[in-house]
Short mmCIF file of C-alpha atoms in Angstrom, two decimals:
data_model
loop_
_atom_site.label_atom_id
_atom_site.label_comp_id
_atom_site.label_asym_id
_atom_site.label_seq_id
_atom_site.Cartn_x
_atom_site.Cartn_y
_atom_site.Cartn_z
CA UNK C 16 106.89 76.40 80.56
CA UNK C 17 110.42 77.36 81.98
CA UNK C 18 111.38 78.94 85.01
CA UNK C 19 114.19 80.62 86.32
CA UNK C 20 116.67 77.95 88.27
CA UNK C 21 116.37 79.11 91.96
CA UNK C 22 119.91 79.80 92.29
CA UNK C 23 120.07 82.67 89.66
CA UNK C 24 119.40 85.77 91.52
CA UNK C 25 118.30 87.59 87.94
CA UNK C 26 117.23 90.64 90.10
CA UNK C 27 119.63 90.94 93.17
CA UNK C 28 118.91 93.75 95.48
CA UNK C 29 120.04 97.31 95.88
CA UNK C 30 123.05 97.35 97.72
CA UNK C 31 121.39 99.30 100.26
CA UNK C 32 119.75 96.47 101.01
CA UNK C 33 121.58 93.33 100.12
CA UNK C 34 124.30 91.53 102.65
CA UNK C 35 121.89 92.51 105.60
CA UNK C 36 122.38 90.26 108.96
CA UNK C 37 119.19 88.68 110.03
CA UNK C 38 117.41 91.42 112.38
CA UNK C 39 116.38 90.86 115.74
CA UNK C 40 112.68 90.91 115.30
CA UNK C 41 112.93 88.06 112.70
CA UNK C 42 115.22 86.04 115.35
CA UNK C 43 113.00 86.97 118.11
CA UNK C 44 109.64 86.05 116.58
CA UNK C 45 111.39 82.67 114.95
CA UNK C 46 112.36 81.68 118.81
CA UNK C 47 108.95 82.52 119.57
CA UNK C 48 107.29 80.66 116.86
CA UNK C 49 109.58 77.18 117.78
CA UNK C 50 109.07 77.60 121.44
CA UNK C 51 107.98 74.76 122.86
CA UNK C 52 106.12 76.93 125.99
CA UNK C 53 102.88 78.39 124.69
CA UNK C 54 101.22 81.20 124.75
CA UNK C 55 104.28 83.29 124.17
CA UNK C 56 104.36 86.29 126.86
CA UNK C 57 105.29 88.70 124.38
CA UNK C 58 107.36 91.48 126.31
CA UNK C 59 109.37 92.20 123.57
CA UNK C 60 107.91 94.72 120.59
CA UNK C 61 106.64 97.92 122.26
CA UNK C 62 103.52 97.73 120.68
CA UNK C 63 100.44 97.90 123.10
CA UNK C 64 98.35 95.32 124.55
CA UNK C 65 95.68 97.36 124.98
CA UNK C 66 93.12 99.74 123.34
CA UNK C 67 93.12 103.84 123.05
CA UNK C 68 90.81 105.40 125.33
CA UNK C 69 87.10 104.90 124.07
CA UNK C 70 86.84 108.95 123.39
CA UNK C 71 89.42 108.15 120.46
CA UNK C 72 88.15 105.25 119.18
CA UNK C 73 84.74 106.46 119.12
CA UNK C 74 86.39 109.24 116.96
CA UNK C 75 87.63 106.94 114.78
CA UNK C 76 84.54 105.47 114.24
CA UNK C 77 82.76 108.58 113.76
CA UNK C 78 85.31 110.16 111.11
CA UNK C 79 84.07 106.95 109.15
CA UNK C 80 81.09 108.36 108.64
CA UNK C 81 82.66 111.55 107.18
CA UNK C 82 83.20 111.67 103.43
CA UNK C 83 85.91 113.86 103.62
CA UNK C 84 87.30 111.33 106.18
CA UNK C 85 87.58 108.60 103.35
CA UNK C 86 89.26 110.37 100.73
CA UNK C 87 92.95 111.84 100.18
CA UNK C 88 93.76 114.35 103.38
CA UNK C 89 96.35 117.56 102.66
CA UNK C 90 98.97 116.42 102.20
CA UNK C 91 100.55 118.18 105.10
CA UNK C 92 97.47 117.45 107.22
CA UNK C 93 94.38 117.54 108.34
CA UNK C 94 94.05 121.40 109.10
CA UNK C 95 92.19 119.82 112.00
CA UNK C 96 94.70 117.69 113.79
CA UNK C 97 97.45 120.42 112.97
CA UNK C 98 95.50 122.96 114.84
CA UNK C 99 95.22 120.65 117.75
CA UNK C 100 98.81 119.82 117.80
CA UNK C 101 99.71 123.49 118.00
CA UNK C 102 97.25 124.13 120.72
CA UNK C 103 98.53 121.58 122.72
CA UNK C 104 102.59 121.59 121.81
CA UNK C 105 102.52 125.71 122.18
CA UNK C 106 102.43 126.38 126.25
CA UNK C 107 105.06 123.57 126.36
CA UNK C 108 107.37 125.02 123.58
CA UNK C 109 106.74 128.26 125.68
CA UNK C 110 105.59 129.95 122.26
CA UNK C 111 102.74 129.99 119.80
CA UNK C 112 103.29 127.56 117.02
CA UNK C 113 101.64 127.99 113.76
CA UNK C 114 99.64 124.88 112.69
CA UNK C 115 100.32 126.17 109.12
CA UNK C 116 103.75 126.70 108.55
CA UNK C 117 105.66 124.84 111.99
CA UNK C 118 103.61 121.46 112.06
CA UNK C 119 103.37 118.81 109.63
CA UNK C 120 101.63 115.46 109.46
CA UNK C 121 103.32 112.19 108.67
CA UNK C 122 102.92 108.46 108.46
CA UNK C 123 103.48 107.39 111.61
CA UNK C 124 106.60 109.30 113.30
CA UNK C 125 109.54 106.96 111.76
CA UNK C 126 108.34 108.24 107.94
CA UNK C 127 108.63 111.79 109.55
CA UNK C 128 112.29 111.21 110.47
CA UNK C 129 113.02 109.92 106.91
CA UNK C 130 111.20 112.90 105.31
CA UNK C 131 113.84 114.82 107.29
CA UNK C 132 116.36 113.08 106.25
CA UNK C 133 115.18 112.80 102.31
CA UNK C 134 115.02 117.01 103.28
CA UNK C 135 118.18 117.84 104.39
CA UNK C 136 120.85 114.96 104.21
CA UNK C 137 122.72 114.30 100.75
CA UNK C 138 125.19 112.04 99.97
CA UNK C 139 128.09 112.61 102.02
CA UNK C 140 126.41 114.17 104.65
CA UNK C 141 127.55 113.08 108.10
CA UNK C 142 124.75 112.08 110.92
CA UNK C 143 125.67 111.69 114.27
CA UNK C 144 123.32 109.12 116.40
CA UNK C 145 123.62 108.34 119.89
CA UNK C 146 124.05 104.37 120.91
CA UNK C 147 122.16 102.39 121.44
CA UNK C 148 119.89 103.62 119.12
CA UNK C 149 116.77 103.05 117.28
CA UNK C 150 117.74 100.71 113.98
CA UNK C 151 114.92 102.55 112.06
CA UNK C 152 117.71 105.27 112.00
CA UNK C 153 119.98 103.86 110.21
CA UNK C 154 118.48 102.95 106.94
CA UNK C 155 117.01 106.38 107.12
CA UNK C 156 119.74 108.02 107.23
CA UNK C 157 121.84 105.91 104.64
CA UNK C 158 118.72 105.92 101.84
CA UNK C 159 119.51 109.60 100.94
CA UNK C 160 123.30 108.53 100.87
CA UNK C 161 124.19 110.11 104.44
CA UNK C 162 127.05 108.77 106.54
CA UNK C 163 126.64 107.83 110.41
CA UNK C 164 128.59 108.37 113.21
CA UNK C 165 128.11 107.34 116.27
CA UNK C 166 128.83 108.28 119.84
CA UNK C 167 128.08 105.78 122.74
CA UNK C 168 125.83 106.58 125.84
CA UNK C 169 127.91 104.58 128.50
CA UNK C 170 126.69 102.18 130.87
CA UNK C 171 126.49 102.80 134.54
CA UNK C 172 129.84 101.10 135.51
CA UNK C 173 127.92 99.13 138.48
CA UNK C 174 125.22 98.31 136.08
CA UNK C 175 125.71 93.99 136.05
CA UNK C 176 125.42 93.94 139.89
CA UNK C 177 123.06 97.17 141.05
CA UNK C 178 120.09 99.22 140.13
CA UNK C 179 120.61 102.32 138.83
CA UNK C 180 118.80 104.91 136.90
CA UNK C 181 118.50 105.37 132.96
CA UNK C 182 120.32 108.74 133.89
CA UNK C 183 123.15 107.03 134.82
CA UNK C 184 123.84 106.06 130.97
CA UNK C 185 126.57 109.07 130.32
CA UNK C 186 127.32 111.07 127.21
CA UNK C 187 130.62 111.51 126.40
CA UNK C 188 130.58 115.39 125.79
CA UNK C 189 134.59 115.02 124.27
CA UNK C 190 133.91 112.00 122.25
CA UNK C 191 130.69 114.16 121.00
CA UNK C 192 132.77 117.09 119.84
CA UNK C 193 135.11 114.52 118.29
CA UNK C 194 132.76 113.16 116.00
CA UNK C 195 131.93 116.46 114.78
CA UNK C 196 133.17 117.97 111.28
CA UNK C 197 132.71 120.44 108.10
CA UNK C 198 130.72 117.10 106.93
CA UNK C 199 128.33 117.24 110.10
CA UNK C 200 124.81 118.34 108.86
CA UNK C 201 122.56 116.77 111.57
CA UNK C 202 122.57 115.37 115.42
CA UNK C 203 119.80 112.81 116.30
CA UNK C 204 118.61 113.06 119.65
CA UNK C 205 115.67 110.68 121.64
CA UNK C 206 114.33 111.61 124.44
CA UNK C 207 112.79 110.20 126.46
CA UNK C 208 115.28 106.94 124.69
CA UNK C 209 114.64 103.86 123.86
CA UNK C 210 115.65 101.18 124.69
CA UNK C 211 117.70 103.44 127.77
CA UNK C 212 114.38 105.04 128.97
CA UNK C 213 117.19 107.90 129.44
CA UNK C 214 115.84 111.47 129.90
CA UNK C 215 118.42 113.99 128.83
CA UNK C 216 119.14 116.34 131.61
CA UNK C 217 119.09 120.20 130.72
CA UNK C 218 122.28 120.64 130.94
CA UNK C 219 123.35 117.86 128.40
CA UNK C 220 120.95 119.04 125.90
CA UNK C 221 122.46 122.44 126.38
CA UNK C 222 125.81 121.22 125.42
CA UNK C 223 124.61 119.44 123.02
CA UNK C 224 122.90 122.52 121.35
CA UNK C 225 125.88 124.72 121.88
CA UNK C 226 127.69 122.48 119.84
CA UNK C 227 125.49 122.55 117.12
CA UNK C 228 124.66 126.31 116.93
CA UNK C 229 128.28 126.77 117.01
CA UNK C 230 129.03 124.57 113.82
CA UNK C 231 125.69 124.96 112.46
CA UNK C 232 124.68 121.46 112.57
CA UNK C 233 120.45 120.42 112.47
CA UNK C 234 119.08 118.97 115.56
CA UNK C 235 116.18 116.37 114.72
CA UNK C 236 114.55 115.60 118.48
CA UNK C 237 113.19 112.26 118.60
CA UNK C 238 110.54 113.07 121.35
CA UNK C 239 108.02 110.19 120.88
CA UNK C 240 107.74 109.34 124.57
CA UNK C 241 107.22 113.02 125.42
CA UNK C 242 104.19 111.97 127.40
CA UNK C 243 105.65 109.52 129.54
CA UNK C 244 108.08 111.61 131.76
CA UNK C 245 108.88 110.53 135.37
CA UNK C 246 111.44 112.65 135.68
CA UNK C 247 112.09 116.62 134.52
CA UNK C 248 111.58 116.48 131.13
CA UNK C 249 113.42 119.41 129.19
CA UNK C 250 112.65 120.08 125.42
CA UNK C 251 115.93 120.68 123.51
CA UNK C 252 113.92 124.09 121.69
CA UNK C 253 112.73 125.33 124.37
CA UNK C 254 116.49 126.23 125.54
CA UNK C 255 116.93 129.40 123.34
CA UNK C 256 115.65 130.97 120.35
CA UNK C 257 118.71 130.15 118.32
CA UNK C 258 118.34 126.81 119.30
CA UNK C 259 114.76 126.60 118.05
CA UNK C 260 115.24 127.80 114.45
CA UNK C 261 117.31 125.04 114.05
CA UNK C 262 115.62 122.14 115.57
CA UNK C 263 112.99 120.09 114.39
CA UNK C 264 111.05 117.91 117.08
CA UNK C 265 109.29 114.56 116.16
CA UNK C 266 106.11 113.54 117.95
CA UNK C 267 103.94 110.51 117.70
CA UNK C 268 100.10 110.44 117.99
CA UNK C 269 100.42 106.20 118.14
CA UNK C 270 102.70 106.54 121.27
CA UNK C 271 100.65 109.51 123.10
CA UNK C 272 97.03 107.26 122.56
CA UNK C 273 98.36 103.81 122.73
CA UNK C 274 97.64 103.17 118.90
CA UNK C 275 100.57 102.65 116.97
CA UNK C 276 99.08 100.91 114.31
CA UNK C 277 97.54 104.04 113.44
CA UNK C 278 100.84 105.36 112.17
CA UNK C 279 100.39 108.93 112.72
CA UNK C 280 102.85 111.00 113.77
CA UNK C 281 104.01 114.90 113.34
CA UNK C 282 107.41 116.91 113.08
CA UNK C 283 107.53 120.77 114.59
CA UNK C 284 109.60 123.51 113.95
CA UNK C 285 110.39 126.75 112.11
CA UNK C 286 108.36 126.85 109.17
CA UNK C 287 111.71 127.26 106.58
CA UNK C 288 112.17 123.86 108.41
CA UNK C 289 108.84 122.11 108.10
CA UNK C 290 108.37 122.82 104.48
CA UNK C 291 111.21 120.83 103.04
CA UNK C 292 110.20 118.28 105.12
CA UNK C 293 106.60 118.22 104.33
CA UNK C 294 107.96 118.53 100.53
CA UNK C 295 109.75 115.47 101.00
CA UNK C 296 106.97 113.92 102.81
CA UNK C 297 104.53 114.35 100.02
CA UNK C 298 106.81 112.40 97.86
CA UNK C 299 107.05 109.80 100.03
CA UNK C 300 103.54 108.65 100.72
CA UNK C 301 101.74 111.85 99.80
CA UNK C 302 99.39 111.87 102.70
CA UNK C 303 98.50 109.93 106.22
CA UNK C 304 94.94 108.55 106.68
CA UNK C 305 92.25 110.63 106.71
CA UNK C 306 90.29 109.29 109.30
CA UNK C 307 92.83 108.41 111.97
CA UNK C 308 93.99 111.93 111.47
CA UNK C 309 90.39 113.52 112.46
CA UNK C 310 90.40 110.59 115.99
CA UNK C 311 94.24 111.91 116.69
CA UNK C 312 92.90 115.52 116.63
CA UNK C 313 89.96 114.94 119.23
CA UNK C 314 92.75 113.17 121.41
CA UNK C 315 94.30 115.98 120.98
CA UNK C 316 91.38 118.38 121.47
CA UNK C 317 90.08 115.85 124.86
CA UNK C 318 93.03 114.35 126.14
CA UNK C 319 92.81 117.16 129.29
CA UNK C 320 89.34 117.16 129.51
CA UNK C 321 89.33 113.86 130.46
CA UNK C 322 92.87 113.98 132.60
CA UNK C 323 94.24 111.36 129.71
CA UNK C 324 97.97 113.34 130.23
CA UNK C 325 98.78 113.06 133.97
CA UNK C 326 96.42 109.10 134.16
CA UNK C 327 98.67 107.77 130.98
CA UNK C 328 102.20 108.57 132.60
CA UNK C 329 100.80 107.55 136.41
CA UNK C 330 99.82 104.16 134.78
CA UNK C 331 102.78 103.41 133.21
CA UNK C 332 105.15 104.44 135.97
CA UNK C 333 103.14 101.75 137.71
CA UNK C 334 103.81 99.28 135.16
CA UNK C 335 106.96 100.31 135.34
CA UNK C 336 106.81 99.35 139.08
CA UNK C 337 104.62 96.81 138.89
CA UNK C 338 106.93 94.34 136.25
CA UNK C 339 110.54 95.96 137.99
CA UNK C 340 109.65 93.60 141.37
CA UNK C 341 110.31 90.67 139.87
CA UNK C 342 113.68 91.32 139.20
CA UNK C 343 113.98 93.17 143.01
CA UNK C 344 112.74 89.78 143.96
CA UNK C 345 115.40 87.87 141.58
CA UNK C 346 118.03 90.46 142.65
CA UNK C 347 118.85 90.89 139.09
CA UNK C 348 120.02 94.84 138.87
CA UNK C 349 118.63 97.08 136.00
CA UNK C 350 118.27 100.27 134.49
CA UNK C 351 115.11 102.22 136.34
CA UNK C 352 113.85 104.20 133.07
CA UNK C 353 113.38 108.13 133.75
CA UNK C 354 110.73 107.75 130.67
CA UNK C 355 108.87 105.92 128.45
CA UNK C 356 107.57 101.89 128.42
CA UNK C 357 110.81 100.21 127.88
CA UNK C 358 113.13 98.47 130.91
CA UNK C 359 116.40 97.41 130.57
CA UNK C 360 117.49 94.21 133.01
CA UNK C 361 120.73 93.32 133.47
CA UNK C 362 121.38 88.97 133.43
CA UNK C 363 125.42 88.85 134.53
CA UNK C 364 123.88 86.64 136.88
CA UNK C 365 121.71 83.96 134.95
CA UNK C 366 124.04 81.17 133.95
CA UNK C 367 123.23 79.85 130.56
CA UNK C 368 124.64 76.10 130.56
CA UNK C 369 127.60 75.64 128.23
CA UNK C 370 126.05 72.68 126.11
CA UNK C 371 122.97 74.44 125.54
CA UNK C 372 121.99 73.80 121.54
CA UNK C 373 121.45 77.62 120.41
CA UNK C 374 121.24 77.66 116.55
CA UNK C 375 124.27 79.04 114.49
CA UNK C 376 122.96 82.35 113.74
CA UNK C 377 122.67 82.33 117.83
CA UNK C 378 125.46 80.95 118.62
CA UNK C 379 127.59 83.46 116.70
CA UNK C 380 125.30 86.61 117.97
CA UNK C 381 126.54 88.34 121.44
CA UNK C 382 125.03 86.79 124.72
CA UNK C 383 121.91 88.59 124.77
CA UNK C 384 120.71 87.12 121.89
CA UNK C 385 121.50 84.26 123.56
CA UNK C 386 119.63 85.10 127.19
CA UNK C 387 116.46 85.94 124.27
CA UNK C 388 116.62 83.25 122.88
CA UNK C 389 116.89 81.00 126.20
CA UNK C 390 113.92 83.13 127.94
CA UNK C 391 111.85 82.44 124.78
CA UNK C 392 112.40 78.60 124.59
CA UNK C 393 112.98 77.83 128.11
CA UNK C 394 110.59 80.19 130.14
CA UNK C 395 108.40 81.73 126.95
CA UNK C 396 109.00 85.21 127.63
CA UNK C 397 110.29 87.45 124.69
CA UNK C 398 112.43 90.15 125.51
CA UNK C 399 114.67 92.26 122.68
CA UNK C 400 118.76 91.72 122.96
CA UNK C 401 119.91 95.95 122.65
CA UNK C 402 123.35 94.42 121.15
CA UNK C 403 121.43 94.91 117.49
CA UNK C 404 121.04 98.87 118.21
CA UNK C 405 124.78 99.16 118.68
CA UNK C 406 127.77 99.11 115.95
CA UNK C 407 129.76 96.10 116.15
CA UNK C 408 133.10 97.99 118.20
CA UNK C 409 130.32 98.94 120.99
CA UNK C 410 128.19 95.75 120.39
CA UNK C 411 129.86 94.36 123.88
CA UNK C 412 128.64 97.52 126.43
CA UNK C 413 125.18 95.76 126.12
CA UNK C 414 125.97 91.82 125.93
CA UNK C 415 124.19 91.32 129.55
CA UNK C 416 120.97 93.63 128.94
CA UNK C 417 118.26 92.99 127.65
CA UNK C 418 115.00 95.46 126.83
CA UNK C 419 111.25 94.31 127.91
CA UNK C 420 107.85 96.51 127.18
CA UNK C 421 105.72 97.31 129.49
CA UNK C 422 103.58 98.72 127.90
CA UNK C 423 100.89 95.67 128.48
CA UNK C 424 97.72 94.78 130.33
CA UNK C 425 98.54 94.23 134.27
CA UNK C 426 97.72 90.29 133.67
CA UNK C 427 100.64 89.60 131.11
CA UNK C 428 103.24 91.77 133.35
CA UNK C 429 102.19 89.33 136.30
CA UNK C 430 102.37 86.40 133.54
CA UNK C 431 105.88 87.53 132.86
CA UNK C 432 106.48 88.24 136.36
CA UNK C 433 105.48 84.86 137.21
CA UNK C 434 107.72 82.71 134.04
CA UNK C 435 110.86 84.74 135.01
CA UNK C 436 110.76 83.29 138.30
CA UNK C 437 112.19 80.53 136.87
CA UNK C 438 115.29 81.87 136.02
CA UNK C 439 116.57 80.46 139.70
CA UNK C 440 117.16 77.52 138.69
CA UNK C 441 119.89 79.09 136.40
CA UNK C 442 121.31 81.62 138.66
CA UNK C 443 124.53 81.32 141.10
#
């Protein structure tokens, strides 16, 4: 019997995919997986370390009971969890929304965004994303053949020796307008942002949505962390009418009930909107799970019954709190997030030693891969370098930072909190 000799590629890869730099999640778990200090303290991923409320997982185990619950839902959704969604979503979009036409159910939220994209960009399209940015973007963007550009959010200017505040990451309203052109079909916005934590103040999104109703460019709001607001919290279609009918908003029922495995999410907006994107949905994956549909919709349905709203975003501000001390303590500066689970510490400070033995695809990486993978093997706490969700001219704004979840039980923060005290050893 013959076999192929293992250095004929008989079946190389789509371009789209092949010449591809080695991620950060593969570099972060490998660190993690080598480290010699175990139990890993896994503040990296911003997955939870905890379950939903019980009122949603006994829903879940309930709708597996249901027959209907085990077989193919709509393809746009459970009728159910769409009417739940639009209950909830219309006092804050100030409107009714129809849970017929103006919401529609998708595979977790990042399958929603490339539905939209698969709806509306073609090749040659321009998108313009904001950096850093989520790197679930990109391929999304570039599998129906659109183009990116990006504008940088800038760093506070003090932010390697104070604290300062996710707000204080600017937009560039000129080097916005810029990057527009006759080629511009969409602008990407997240809000509350990861990895930033940045809330974007009413005034930026309404420059940002005069631009686009003026050159009639889509706005796709990546609100995922809607829920988690510490600050004002504007939504971009709320802001006008005209805004609205051209702005689709992206939610995420594994965010709002701490179950991201679930992967369901939703997208909102005028129904001319939504039914392209369902369209393009269906072809995609066809439908979400049944079941985990039918628990998101009695979140939906319970969630202020049993206070879940206002008790979710007080806990994580805590936790927010709660892991931020250690680097008060440290005096290491960082970003104070206005939303969502993610923190961004600055580590100007920590002195990595010069003949430390990082491996080559390290070595060559900016110094926050470098600070991960030191934490990792020297302390065993994972933390994400941000340089990855920037393009290689803006790579350097973010060398120092580096991103940590927080979205964990109170015992692993203190964990954390406890290995990064270490770091004095390797501070001036």
């Amino acid at each position: 019997m013959s076999s192929a000799s293992p250095k004929t590629d008989r079946f190389p890869p789509a371009s789209r995919l092949a010449g591809k730099k080695q991620d950060v999640w593969s570099i972060v778990n490998e660190a993690a997986l080598a480290s010699p200090v175990q139990p890993i303290v896994n503040m990296g991923q911003g997955f939870f370390g905890y379950n939903p409320p019980k009122f949603i997982t006994d829903a879940a185990k309930e709708a597996l009971d249901k027959v209907d619950c085990n077989q193919y839902a709509p393809t746009k959704g459970r009728p159910r969890l769409k009417k739940a969604i639009a209950k909830a979503y219309s006092p804050l979009f100030g409107r009714d929304v129809d849970p017929e036409t103006e919401v529609t159910i998708t595979t977790g939220a990042n399958e929603g965004m490339l539905s939209a994209f698969m709806a509306f960009i073609e090749q040659g399209d321009e998108v313009i994303i904001f950096e850093p940015f989520f790197d679930q973007y990109i391929s999304n963007i570039e599998m129906p053949g659109g183009t990116i550009r990006y504008v940088a959010l800038k760093p506070p200017k003090n932010g390697d020796t104070e604290v300062s505040s996710a707000g204080d990451w600017t937009l560039d309203m000129a080097e916005l307008e810029k990057a527009i052109n006759p080629k511009t079909k969409m602008i990407v916005i997240n809000t509350p942002h990861n990895p930033v934590g940045k809330i974007f103040s009413k005034s930026e999104l309404q420059a940002i949505a005069d631009l686009c109703v003026k050159n009639n460019i889509l706005i796709l709001s990546d609100e995922v962390y809607d829920r988690l607001p510490y600050t004002p919290f504007t939504r971009i279609a709320t802001l006008s009418p005209e805004i609205a009918a051209q702005t689709i908003t992206v939610g995420s029922a594994g965010k709002n009930f701490y179950c991201t495995g679930w992967r369901v999410g939703y997208l909102m907006g005028p129904a001319n909107l939504i039914h392209y994107v369902s369209a393009a949905h269906t072809r995609i994956c066809f439908s979400t799970v049944s079941m985990l549909q039918e628990a998101a919709a009695v979140g939906f349905e319970r969630a202020e019954e049993f206070g879940f709203w206002d008790q979710s975003r007080k806990e994580m501000e805590g936790k927010v709190e709660r892991f931020c001390a250690v680097f008060d303590e440290l005096g290491l500066p960082y970003s104070k997030p206005e939303g969502g689970y993610f923190v961004l510490a600055n580590f100007a400070r920590v002195n990595l030693p010069s003949d430390y033995n990082f491996p080559p695809h390290v070595a060559e990486r900016t110094r926050d891969f470098k600070l991960s993978w030191f934490l990792i093997m020297e302390l065993g706490v994972a933390a994400i370098p941000p340089t990855d969700f920037y393009t290689e001219k803006n790579k350097l704004m973010a060398e120092n930072w580096l991103r940590f979840a927080v979205c964990k039980e109170d015992e692993v923060l203190e964990q954390a909190k406890e290995r990064l005290r270490g770091l004095r050893r390797w501070m001036g």
